[in-house]
């Protein structure tokens, strides 16, 4: 019987993926989709009252500003640092494992929205005729709404739209 | 020999002329028949159009009449149920009226103790099992200082309904200026309560608190107890979730029914019409919520100046609103009234009744009771003033509910739909075997119309190809003629064979020409129908896309009002301030 806690299993898988990326095996959207589907198939970690409460906390102005800068940052090194700082701020919030963020893309035509997978430091912009991978696809109609700054997608399946003032919409 | 040849040639001419005459006659008849067929076809098209329209109207009529029947049924049922309520519990009414009447008579002091005594004792006998009757006997005994009867009667009332009796005497004592006794009854009442399973009369406490009816001492005790209970209960996630759920249901119940007549083309041609309809209906709840709760916020009723009047009103509510025996009948009335309000739409009526029936449950926790006071004050007998305060208490739940409600329908938002012109979308399409066509509204209109035209042109090309005269037509008559001619060559004299050959060739030629003309006429008829057919389909497509654009604009306009609703909630005058943590 495998007694490894589920959250550790997730973490070890992520380490492998990150290592793969470092070795130059860039993850294709397909392999990422397979990873996410595998995650979905397992019952994800349950949201505890503690993490749920932390997710309801208002996001700080620094965090909101950093996320807003994603579109305008072109230098890969600066972008990597930005993603790192965002990841650190999320870890500090203690809201549980965040798969990534999804939001409206302000790069302009043909891109409509983008996904930022925090664990993999992948930023991907999507055209309207492209489909984001499963957990992010659900957030797509939400990203169209002006009411939300971005949408958080957690490993336990929670999708939380965040308003411009940093409050959770759900 | 030469005579016979001449004869044969004159015969040939006669035959040819007869054949030509016959052909002319036939042509004129064919053209008459063709004209008539054209007329019939156009009549048929008109009839089919009318039939389809009739079918749609009939279906709408059937749906509507089913709803009307349901409404009529519910109307009858409501009348019967109210009659039943009156029959079963009407005699309580006299006891209820007597209770406040008696208190007012004490104020004025113009009624003798004997009358009060005889009236109350009579009611005691006439209304068995009812808690209020012994309470009145106790009041009468109190007024004439008969402690023994008073204690006995209070004991009886208490055993019949301890909660209502405690509350009744707390209010009566307060009304008579016995503050200490009133607070004692109140404490007695509160101590016996389980905050997670309060009976409905607790709403009186909410009402009394909002008017400060128990005076400073009573108010302080109530306020402490309520704060303690609410804090304890709100630590339980399921309780908070239940309040958010109630608010979401309340918002959903405010959604409007879409008038489908504005979107007929879209409804008929888009497979995703239900999603479009659903998102419009969902978003339509937002302005309704704003109207409803802005009215509550702006409510400015003058507070009663005289404490006796206020307490009489509260006593009235206590004795009329909360009798459990009446609840099953009142629940039925509520459901049927929802059917009438929603004009026979069962699903919507059920959703509305769900919200209302929550207020008619036997027991509830104190937090849920506050939410009920905020959503359906009329059903637990509290005033708009109390509702106003209750909305402020549950403001955080309402805010979250608005967010969840909007997120749910936004998550299912369709920003583009398919427009499908099926093989039977118009009579032209049915007549000319249109293969069907589907396109998304995200494709630019010009491009879509070009594609539609191409599909139609392909359809017509195929028909024209089938109708076009081909030389293959000659094969069959040619073979028959060849066989007949061959046989005729075996008949003497041989000239007969030549005559038959010439005749057969002539006939085949004439028939061929006729077939060519027929084919050309059929092609011309098809070509004539081509442009109207394409125009009809394009116009249907454009109507549907225009209606989709309209629907999206209306949706955006409605959806935008979430911000207004949140602004209304955030600026709620009686809002209890809760600390927000930031990280």
XYZ file of C-alpha atoms in Angstrom:
753
model
C 0.000 0.000 0.000
C 1.281 3.440 -0.892
C 1.291 5.477 2.273
C 2.819 8.623 0.784
C 0.496 11.521 1.500
C -1.231 12.789 -1.614
C 0.182 16.260 -1.358
C 3.714 14.769 -1.404
C 2.849 12.760 -4.485
C 1.861 15.958 -6.208
C 5.007 17.669 -5.148
C 7.266 14.877 -6.353
C 5.542 14.875 -9.739
C 6.102 18.567 -10.034
C 9.748 18.216 -9.210
C 10.087 15.740 -12.062
C 8.355 18.051 -14.461
C 10.445 21.011 -13.447
C 13.585 18.912 -13.792
C 12.456 17.897 -17.277
C 12.148 21.503 -18.207
C 15.592 22.345 -16.892
C 17.078 19.523 -18.961
C 15.721 21.171 -22.050
C 12.696 18.917 -22.537
C 10.198 21.704 -22.924
C 6.770 20.508 -21.945
C 4.349 20.531 -24.781
C 0.764 21.599 -24.094
C -0.204 17.977 -24.674
C 2.047 16.556 -22.008
C 0.845 19.269 -19.644
C -2.744 18.367 -20.436
C -1.941 14.722 -19.691
C -0.456 15.751 -16.358
C -3.499 17.759 -15.442
C -5.880 15.014 -16.505
C -3.945 12.583 -14.324
C -4.314 15.009 -11.434
C -8.045 15.279 -12.073
C -8.458 11.530 -12.140
C -7.068 11.269 -8.617
C -9.182 12.764 -5.915
C -7.364 15.997 -5.211
C -6.528 17.085 -1.683
C -9.637 18.252 0.118
C -9.905 21.942 0.922
C -9.606 22.348 4.647
C -11.414 25.088 6.527
C -8.018 26.672 7.129
C -7.035 26.913 3.456
C -10.560 27.975 2.486
C -10.364 30.789 5.017
C -6.957 31.860 3.706
C -8.297 31.942 0.179
C -10.985 34.368 1.278
C -8.356 36.816 2.551
C -8.054 39.960 0.471
C -5.083 39.814 -1.930
C -2.512 42.510 -1.218
C -1.927 45.429 -3.585
C 1.637 44.133 -4.218
C 0.318 40.777 -5.376
C -2.314 42.368 -7.632
C 0.260 44.730 -9.151
C 2.732 41.916 -9.764
C 0.076 39.865 -11.569
C -0.902 42.860 -13.648
C 2.714 43.343 -14.754
C 2.858 39.895 -16.369
C 1.590 41.166 -19.717
C 3.922 44.111 -19.890
C 7.086 42.271 -18.908
C 9.065 41.094 -21.902
C 12.477 40.337 -20.431
C 12.503 36.576 -19.578
C 14.714 37.074 -16.522
C 12.482 39.802 -15.108
C 9.436 37.676 -15.896
C 10.955 34.705 -14.062
C 11.662 36.913 -11.036
C 8.122 38.268 -11.187
C 6.621 34.776 -11.287
C 8.869 33.794 -8.377
C 7.667 36.720 -6.318
C 4.033 35.920 -7.144
C 4.578 32.311 -6.161
C 6.201 33.369 -2.900
C 3.313 35.671 -2.074
C 0.814 32.874 -2.717
C 2.765 30.459 -0.554
C 2.682 33.018 2.213
C -1.098 33.301 1.932
C -1.416 29.603 2.779
C -4.327 29.024 0.460
C -3.165 25.586 -0.665
C -1.456 24.416 -3.825
C -2.120 26.822 -6.674
C -1.896 25.342 -10.162
C -1.878 28.693 -11.826
C -3.631 31.853 -12.799
C -5.797 32.568 -15.785
C -6.722 35.998 -16.957
C -7.625 38.269 -19.772
C -4.663 39.055 -21.985
C -3.985 42.667 -22.797
C -1.413 41.950 -25.512
C -4.204 42.546 -27.999
C -5.345 40.673 -31.093
C -5.056 37.729 -31.690
C -4.562 36.871 -28.009
C -7.591 36.906 -25.720
C -6.395 35.337 -22.498
C -3.372 33.772 -20.867
C -2.456 31.079 -18.420
C 0.352 31.262 -15.948
C 1.217 27.890 -14.475
C 3.027 28.943 -11.325
C 4.652 25.606 -10.558
C 6.150 25.383 -14.033
C 6.743 29.067 -14.632
C 4.980 28.759 -17.967
C 3.265 31.756 -19.423
C 1.089 30.953 -22.379
C -1.084 33.349 -24.341
C -4.112 31.928 -26.139
C -5.904 33.042 -29.280
C -9.669 32.799 -29.305
C -9.580 29.681 -31.443
C -7.157 27.860 -29.129
C -8.335 25.804 -26.198
C -6.502 26.046 -22.884
C -5.889 22.699 -21.072
C -8.711 21.332 -18.861
C -8.677 23.081 -15.492
C -7.822 26.374 -17.144
C -10.475 25.966 -19.862
C -13.202 26.206 -17.204
C -11.899 29.643 -16.240
C -12.076 30.964 -19.776
C -15.659 32.285 -19.767
C -14.908 33.915 -16.404
C -11.819 35.639 -17.795
C -14.082 37.383 -20.316
C -15.897 39.211 -17.535
C -14.699 42.693 -16.674
C -15.581 42.054 -13.069
C -12.548 39.879 -12.380
C -8.869 40.788 -12.414
C -7.828 37.140 -12.821
C -8.854 33.642 -11.847
C -6.982 31.374 -9.448
C -6.969 27.658 -10.180
C -6.082 25.407 -7.274
C -4.887 21.808 -7.298
C -7.998 20.707 -5.394
C -10.155 21.897 -8.278
C -11.231 25.195 -6.721
C -11.654 28.000 -9.234
C -11.652 31.393 -7.568
C -12.278 34.567 -9.533
C -10.597 37.553 -7.923
C -12.116 41.018 -8.155
C -10.046 44.086 -8.971
C -9.976 45.048 -5.297
C -8.340 41.718 -4.434
C -11.386 40.121 -2.818
C -12.498 36.641 -3.741
C -15.742 36.635 -5.724
C -16.991 33.333 -4.328
C -43.247 2.130 -109.033
C -42.733 5.912 -109.297
C -46.423 6.444 -108.331
C -45.997 4.329 -105.279
C -42.870 6.325 -104.338
C -44.814 9.616 -104.790
C -47.604 8.185 -102.691
C -45.162 7.172 -100.037
C -43.592 10.588 -99.950
C -47.019 12.331 -99.661
C -47.887 9.872 -96.900
C -44.654 10.802 -95.200
C -45.521 14.486 -95.417
C -48.992 13.822 -94.040
C -47.579 11.796 -91.220
C -44.975 14.490 -90.497
C -47.614 17.235 -90.544
C -49.920 15.201 -88.292
C -47.015 14.596 -85.901
C -46.187 18.326 -85.916
C -49.838 19.222 -85.211
C -49.926 16.712 -82.398
C -46.671 18.119 -81.035
C -47.999 21.705 -81.132
C -51.189 20.646 -79.375
C -49.150 18.700 -76.874
C -46.797 21.639 -76.290
C -49.654 24.026 -75.688
C -51.234 21.538 -73.293
C -47.887 20.996 -71.567
C -47.399 24.725 -71.167
C -50.906 25.010 -69.647
C -50.188 22.115 -67.290
C -46.768 23.545 -66.462
C -48.347 26.892 -65.600
C -50.822 25.113 -63.372
C -48.085 23.054 -61.742
C -46.175 26.280 -61.039
C -49.274 27.746 -59.461
C -49.806 24.608 -57.394
C -46.201 24.662 -56.252
C -46.445 28.260 -55.151
C -49.779 27.508 -53.434
C -48.178 24.517 -51.758
C -45.264 26.619 -50.510
C -47.668 29.153 -49.094
C -49.716 26.401 -47.474
C -46.638 24.789 -45.934
C -45.529 28.171 -44.570
C -48.948 28.731 -43.093
C -49.038 25.201 -41.711
C -45.675 25.639 -40.006
C -46.782 28.964 -38.536
C -50.000 27.334 -37.388
C -48.065 24.477 -35.808
C -45.876 26.927 -33.886
C -48.892 28.903 -32.744
C -50.689 25.731 -31.753
C -47.715 24.500 -29.731
C -47.473 27.869 -27.999
C -51.195 27.706 -27.318
C -50.918 24.193 -25.872
C -48.056 25.277 -23.576
C -49.890 28.390 -22.526
C -53.167 26.604 -21.874
C -51.378 23.994 -19.724
C -49.998 26.862 -17.643
C -53.374 28.591 -17.470
C -54.977 25.331 -16.312
C -52.333 25.014 -13.609
C -52.907 28.583 -12.451
C -56.676 28.016 -12.323
C -56.159 24.841 -10.340
C -53.918 26.665 -7.896
C -56.379 29.544 -7.561
C -59.151 27.144 -6.615
C -56.805 25.319 -4.278
C -55.751 28.548 -2.527
C -59.391 29.500 -1.932
C -60.135 26.031 -0.541
C -57.030 25.979 1.642
C -57.786 29.401 3.082
C -61.346 28.263 3.798
C -59.884 25.199 5.481
C -57.538 27.375 7.569
C -60.486 29.470 8.581
C -62.594 26.426 9.419
C -59.895 24.741 11.466
C -58.339 27.718 13.188
C -60.840 30.548 12.740
C -62.049 30.261 16.330
C -58.531 31.133 17.532
C -59.072 34.521 15.982
C -61.540 35.521 18.691
C -59.060 34.573 21.421
C -56.327 36.566 19.662
C -58.476 39.660 19.334
C -59.604 39.327 22.931
C -56.006 39.282 24.211
C -55.089 42.786 22.996
C -58.659 43.965 23.622
C -58.354 42.906 27.236
C -55.016 44.693 27.709
C -56.415 47.881 26.217
C -59.485 47.576 28.448
C -57.117 47.404 31.439
C -55.452 50.626 30.187
C -58.754 52.467 29.984
C -60.249 50.813 33.035
C -63.828 50.854 31.783
C -64.577 47.124 31.866
C -65.549 45.299 35.001
C -63.526 42.383 36.289
C -66.580 40.149 36.025
C -66.865 40.676 32.276
C -63.156 40.085 31.745
C -63.396 36.990 33.849
C -66.453 35.556 32.126
C -65.093 36.284 28.620
C -61.737 34.653 29.348
C -63.285 31.632 31.021
C -65.689 31.198 28.138
C -62.783 31.258 25.680
C -60.932 28.733 27.836
C -63.801 26.314 27.358
C -64.352 27.066 23.692
C -60.751 26.671 22.537
C -59.280 23.515 23.996
C -55.527 22.919 23.574
C -54.882 26.547 22.618
C -52.161 28.104 24.775
C -53.526 31.634 24.659
C -56.878 30.815 26.373
C -55.412 29.965 29.820
C -53.028 32.920 29.432
C -56.091 35.188 29.183
C -57.686 33.554 32.216
C -54.409 34.270 34.056
C -54.566 37.927 32.996
C -58.168 38.211 34.192
C -57.251 36.589 37.512
C -54.268 38.911 37.867
C -56.466 41.953 37.355
C -58.694 40.917 40.230
C -55.759 39.755 42.387
C -56.658 36.094 42.392
C -53.169 34.632 42.680
C -54.268 31.026 42.919
C -56.190 31.056 39.610
C -53.498 33.206 37.990
C -50.709 30.744 38.871
C -52.789 27.759 37.846
C -53.615 29.360 34.515
C -50.041 30.468 33.797
C -48.949 26.899 34.585
C -51.522 25.551 32.098
C -50.559 28.018 29.369
C -46.885 27.190 29.989
C -47.516 23.476 29.673
C -49.350 24.017 26.378
C -46.613 26.194 24.824
C -43.781 27.251 27.067
C -41.972 29.458 24.563
C -44.943 31.503 23.455
C -46.277 31.793 27.007
C -42.927 33.109 28.299
C -42.668 35.582 25.482
C -46.301 36.622 25.892
C -45.879 37.409 29.555
C -42.529 39.133 28.955
C -44.304 41.449 26.524
C -47.372 41.923 28.734
C -45.219 42.761 31.752
C -43.230 45.201 29.679
C -46.508 46.722 28.498
C -47.753 47.104 32.030
C -44.473 48.755 33.059
C -43.271 45.810 35.182
C -39.724 45.950 33.792
C -38.152 43.562 36.269
C -40.816 40.897 35.796
C -40.572 41.363 32.043
C -36.799 40.805 32.029
C -37.264 37.754 34.262
C -39.721 36.211 31.781
C -37.384 37.112 28.957
C -34.419 35.488 30.666
C -36.559 32.471 31.354
C -37.471 32.338 27.690
C -33.914 32.743 26.431
C -32.466 30.171 28.825
C -34.838 27.496 27.598
C -33.803 28.032 23.976
C -31.402 26.075 21.819
C -29.920 28.648 19.400
C -29.524 26.002 16.726
C -33.198 24.984 16.866
C -35.371 27.989 17.592
C -39.097 27.876 17.091
C -40.605 30.465 14.787
C -41.877 32.820 17.445
C -38.275 33.871 18.068
C -38.828 36.304 15.205
C -40.684 38.392 17.768
C -37.370 38.852 19.563
C -35.796 40.100 16.325
C -38.711 42.460 15.853
C -38.615 43.673 19.467
C -34.844 44.183 19.290
C -35.090 46.295 16.150
C -37.548 48.593 17.967
C -35.753 48.462 21.296
C -39.064 47.267 22.759
C -37.754 45.665 25.945
C -36.103 48.785 27.238
C -32.438 49.252 28.134
C -32.151 46.317 30.528
C -33.898 43.830 28.251
C -32.083 45.128 25.200
C -28.659 44.662 26.771
C -29.482 41.090 27.708
C -30.863 40.287 24.245
C -27.963 41.913 22.493
C -25.366 39.976 24.546
C -27.149 36.700 24.043
C -27.614 37.228 20.290
C -23.985 38.206 19.764
C -22.807 35.161 21.680
C -25.094 32.799 19.758
C -24.286 34.254 16.356
C -20.536 34.166 16.958
C -20.739 30.530 18.041
C -22.930 29.498 15.137
C -21.023 31.459 12.521
C -17.897 29.490 13.408
C -19.636 26.502 11.881
C -18.943 26.520 8.158
C -22.120 24.658 7.291
C -24.223 27.380 8.927
C -22.496 30.150 6.991
C -22.743 28.108 3.787
C -26.471 27.606 4.421
C -26.985 31.397 4.672
C -25.067 31.968 1.445
C -27.176 29.217 -0.136
C -30.376 30.935 1.008
C -29.247 34.222 -0.492
C -28.290 32.531 -3.767
C -31.795 31.028 -3.911
C -33.275 34.432 -3.191
C -31.291 35.977 -6.061
C -32.274 33.125 -8.371
C -35.922 33.588 -7.462
C -35.655 37.203 -8.648
C -34.676 36.183 -12.197
C -37.179 37.145 -14.867
C -38.789 35.105 -17.612
C -37.484 35.981 -21.048
C -39.997 37.104 -23.639
C -39.091 34.751 -26.517
C -40.898 36.837 -29.154
C -37.870 39.178 -29.394
C -35.545 36.306 -30.231
C -37.638 34.086 -32.481
C -35.049 33.608 -35.239
C -32.242 32.903 -32.765
C -34.425 30.487 -30.795
C -35.326 28.597 -33.954
C -31.846 28.475 -35.497
C -29.330 28.239 -32.674
C -28.706 24.898 -30.942
C -27.297 26.899 -27.988
C -30.431 29.018 -27.580
C -31.156 27.569 -24.159
C -27.741 28.703 -22.908
C -28.339 32.223 -24.265
C -31.799 32.299 -22.681
C -30.508 30.980 -19.396
C -27.693 33.548 -19.128
C -30.094 36.405 -19.899
C -32.605 35.181 -17.350
C -29.907 34.650 -14.728
C -28.442 38.131 -15.182
C -31.942 39.662 -15.096
C -32.077 38.939 -11.358
C -29.495 41.662 -10.627
C -31.602 44.785 -11.362
C -34.542 43.108 -9.618
C -32.416 42.572 -6.518
C -31.280 46.201 -6.654
C -34.892 47.449 -6.866
C -36.095 45.178 -4.118
C -33.351 45.890 -1.618
C -33.000 49.583 -2.441
C -36.662 49.855 -1.392
C -35.836 48.074 1.866
C -32.817 50.298 2.457
C -34.845 53.454 1.787
C -37.706 52.317 3.971
C -38.315 55.033 6.466
C -41.325 54.190 8.599
C -41.843 56.330 11.631
C -41.107 54.430 14.812
C -44.195 54.024 17.021
C -44.246 56.794 19.597
C -46.214 54.978 22.268
C -44.653 51.843 23.704
C -48.113 50.292 24.261
C -48.942 50.556 20.532
C -45.647 48.996 19.587
C -46.068 46.170 22.073
C -49.654 45.580 20.969
C -48.421 45.166 17.414
C -45.738 42.746 18.538
C -48.250 40.849 20.687
C -50.576 40.652 17.708
C -47.775 39.143 15.672
C -46.916 36.693 18.437
C -50.438 35.398 18.771
C -51.272 35.268 15.044
C -48.165 34.297 13.114
C -46.580 31.318 14.698
C -49.042 28.532 15.296
C -47.384 25.300 14.221
C -50.718 23.585 13.668
C -51.378 25.942 10.778
C -48.012 25.378 9.083
C -48.891 22.415 6.818
C -51.827 24.325 5.344
C -49.840 27.545 5.081
C -47.073 25.697 3.237
C -49.561 24.463 0.658
C -51.005 27.946 0.266
C -47.486 29.302 -0.283
C -46.729 26.766 -3.011
C -49.969 27.449 -4.886
C -49.524 31.194 -4.574
C -46.056 30.782 -6.115
C -47.642 28.922 -9.072
C -50.086 31.817 -9.539
C -47.307 34.421 -9.282
C -45.129 32.610 -11.804
C -48.067 32.215 -14.208
C -48.020 28.432 -14.189
C -44.284 27.881 -14.721
C -43.770 24.942 -12.379
C -39.966 24.989 -12.222
C -39.828 28.684 -11.372
C -42.712 28.346 -8.901
C -40.870 25.537 -7.133
C -37.698 27.658 -6.887
C -39.711 30.553 -5.470
C -41.624 28.310 -3.067
C -38.312 26.809 -1.838
C -37.233 30.254 -0.662
C -40.597 30.982 0.946
C -41.019 27.588 2.569
C -37.737 28.042 4.408
C -39.607 30.644 6.458
C -42.319 28.134 7.314
C -40.107 25.512 8.897
C -40.793 24.442 12.465
C -37.386 25.222 13.865
C -34.331 27.053 12.661
C -31.057 28.320 14.045
C -30.793 31.954 15.029
C -28.500 32.874 12.127
C -30.869 31.319 9.587
C -33.782 33.067 11.241
C -32.015 36.383 10.717
C -31.458 35.504 7.066
C -35.126 34.578 6.747
C -36.045 37.927 8.287
C -33.890 39.582 5.636
C -35.313 37.615 2.715
C -38.950 36.908 3.549
C -39.897 39.124 6.509
C -43.602 38.838 5.743
C -43.520 35.091 6.260
C -42.146 35.263 9.776
C -44.166 38.328 10.586
C -41.437 40.895 11.040
C -41.454 44.454 9.749
C -39.337 46.075 7.047
C -37.400 47.818 9.827
C -36.345 44.400 11.151
C -35.621 43.230 7.602
C -33.358 46.223 7.113
C -31.355 45.331 10.201
C -31.261 41.639 9.267
C -29.821 42.451 5.818
C -27.093 44.430 7.547
C -26.338 41.501 9.866
C -26.004 39.056 6.963
C -24.369 41.488 4.573
C -21.261 39.337 4.168
C -23.371 36.302 3.199
C -25.290 38.379 0.685
C -22.073 39.730 -0.817
C -20.622 36.247 -1.217
C -23.933 34.975 -2.620
C -23.973 37.715 -5.270
C -20.395 36.785 -6.215
C -21.196 33.079 -6.427
C -24.401 33.603 -8.351
C -22.683 35.778 -10.947
C -19.638 33.510 -11.174
C -21.924 30.536 -11.834
C -23.721 32.044 -14.795
C -20.594 33.790 -16.085
C -18.787 30.456 -16.038
C -21.416 29.136 -18.442
C -21.428 32.265 -20.587
C -21.409 31.658 -24.334
C -19.829 34.502 -26.273
C -20.537 32.902 -29.627
C -23.238 30.473 -30.720
C -23.788 28.341 -33.777
C -26.462 29.249 -36.273
C -27.787 26.141 -37.945
C -29.838 26.244 -41.121
C -31.083 22.679 -41.382
C -32.428 20.862 -44.450
C -35.924 22.095 -43.599
C -35.191 25.654 -42.406
C -37.224 27.132 -45.269
C -39.573 25.773 -47.915
C -36.914 26.363 -50.525
C -34.539 24.254 -48.446
C -37.074 21.405 -48.220
C -37.992 21.649 -51.911
C -34.432 21.736 -53.213
C -32.837 19.302 -50.737
C -30.584 21.818 -49.026
C -27.931 19.726 -47.219
C -27.870 21.880 -44.062
C -25.313 24.473 -42.918
C -23.901 25.499 -39.591
C -21.676 28.387 -38.653
C -20.506 30.136 -35.528
C -21.409 33.770 -34.875
C -17.683 34.344 -34.316
C -17.204 34.056 -38.112
C -17.525 37.518 -39.716
C -20.925 38.061 -41.325
C -19.631 38.703 -44.867
C -17.573 35.523 -44.774
C -20.490 33.523 -43.391
C -22.865 34.810 -46.057
C -20.382 33.917 -48.799
C -20.127 30.405 -47.374
C -23.902 30.100 -47.194
C -24.215 31.256 -50.784
C -21.609 28.691 -51.861
C -23.549 25.863 -50.176
C -26.772 26.962 -51.840
C -25.082 27.330 -55.230
C -23.653 23.820 -54.867
C -27.151 22.547 -54.065
C -28.636 24.247 -57.130
C -25.764 23.120 -59.365
C -26.513 19.530 -58.447
C -30.199 19.970 -59.250
C -29.436 21.701 -62.548
C -27.010 18.906 -63.453
C -29.742 16.374 -62.861
C -32.241 18.339 -64.914
C -29.896 19.133 -67.781
C -30.694 17.286 -71.073
C -28.080 14.754 -71.973
C -27.604 12.825 -75.195
C -27.922 9.678 -73.191
C -31.652 10.356 -73.360
C -31.612 9.068 -77.002
C -30.322 5.624 -76.058
C -33.584 4.053 -74.961
C -35.905 5.320 -77.740
C -33.025 4.733 -80.218
C -32.833 1.042 -79.319
C -36.621 0.630 -79.546
C -36.690 2.426 -82.904
C -33.788 0.325 -84.210
C -35.556 -2.906 -83.257
C -38.877 -1.778 -84.811
C -37.109 -0.604 -87.995
C -35.152 -3.849 -88.236
C -38.358 -5.855 -87.998
C -40.050 -3.632 -90.587
C -37.245 -4.295 -93.084
C -38.317 -7.910 -93.154
C -41.761 -6.859 -94.410
C -42.316 -6.581 -98.187
C -42.137 -4.194 -99.895
C -38.901 -3.016 -98.494
C -40.028 0.606 -98.740
C -42.041 0.098 -95.561
C -38.770 -0.352 -93.741
C -37.521 3.022 -95.045
C -40.790 4.737 -94.137
C -40.631 3.317 -90.625
C -36.971 4.364 -90.382
C -37.805 7.936 -91.408
C -40.846 8.046 -89.114
C -38.909 6.665 -86.156
C -36.077 9.120 -86.706
C -38.570 11.974 -86.924
C -40.407 10.886 -83.790
C -37.179 10.446 -81.826
C -35.987 13.840 -82.987
C -39.278 15.504 -82.027
C -39.457 13.772 -78.668
C -35.833 14.697 -78.044
C -36.509 18.335 -78.815
C -39.476 18.231 -76.505
C -37.381 16.722 -73.698
C -34.733 19.414 -74.268
C -37.356 22.166 -73.987
C -38.778 20.560 -70.854
C -35.360 20.338 -69.327
C -34.591 23.969 -70.178
C -37.925 25.061 -68.676
C -37.235 23.076 -65.493
C -33.733 24.540 -65.248
C -35.125 28.039 -65.761
C -37.659 27.443 -62.995
C -34.920 26.208 -60.646
C -32.647 29.120 -61.567
C -35.510 31.516 -60.890
C -35.909 30.068 -57.397
C -32.181 30.215 -56.664
C -31.806 33.861 -55.654
C -34.997 34.014 -53.563
C -33.889 30.796 -51.805
C -30.435 32.220 -51.016
C -31.909 35.569 -49.983
C -34.381 33.851 -47.670
C -31.622 31.844 -45.941
C -29.313 34.855 -45.696
C -32.106 36.914 -44.199
C -32.802 34.175 -41.639
C -29.102 33.960 -40.788
C -28.824 37.732 -40.433
C -31.929 37.931 -38.242
C -30.495 35.263 -35.953
C -27.062 36.902 -35.680
C -28.619 40.336 -35.123
C -30.750 38.887 -32.343
C -27.679 37.249 -30.819
C -25.852 40.588 -30.831
C -28.905 42.166 -29.143
C -29.002 39.366 -26.584
C -25.308 39.877 -25.803
C -25.803 43.628 -25.354
C -28.734 43.066 -23.025
C -26.702 40.449 -21.136
C -23.727 42.782 -20.726
C -25.999 45.555 -19.545
C -27.620 43.286 -16.945
C -24.355 41.643 -15.932
C -22.716 45.022 -15.316
C -25.250 45.678 -12.572
C -23.479 43.272 -10.226
C -21.267 46.231 -9.310
C -24.348 48.352 -8.473
C -25.810 45.571 -6.368
C -22.514 45.154 -4.486
C -22.331 48.913 -3.975
C -25.834 48.805 -2.489
C -24.820 45.978 -0.162
C -21.518 47.590 0.835
C -23.203 50.863 1.738
C -25.965 49.187 3.743
C -26.850 51.575 6.575
C -27.169 48.968 9.325
C -24.249 46.864 8.127
C -22.315 45.161 10.906
C -18.667 45.820 10.296
C -16.543 42.755 9.913
C -12.814 42.861 9.829
C -11.228 41.919 6.546
C -7.767 40.427 6.631
C -5.302 41.211 3.888
C -2.441 39.058 2.652
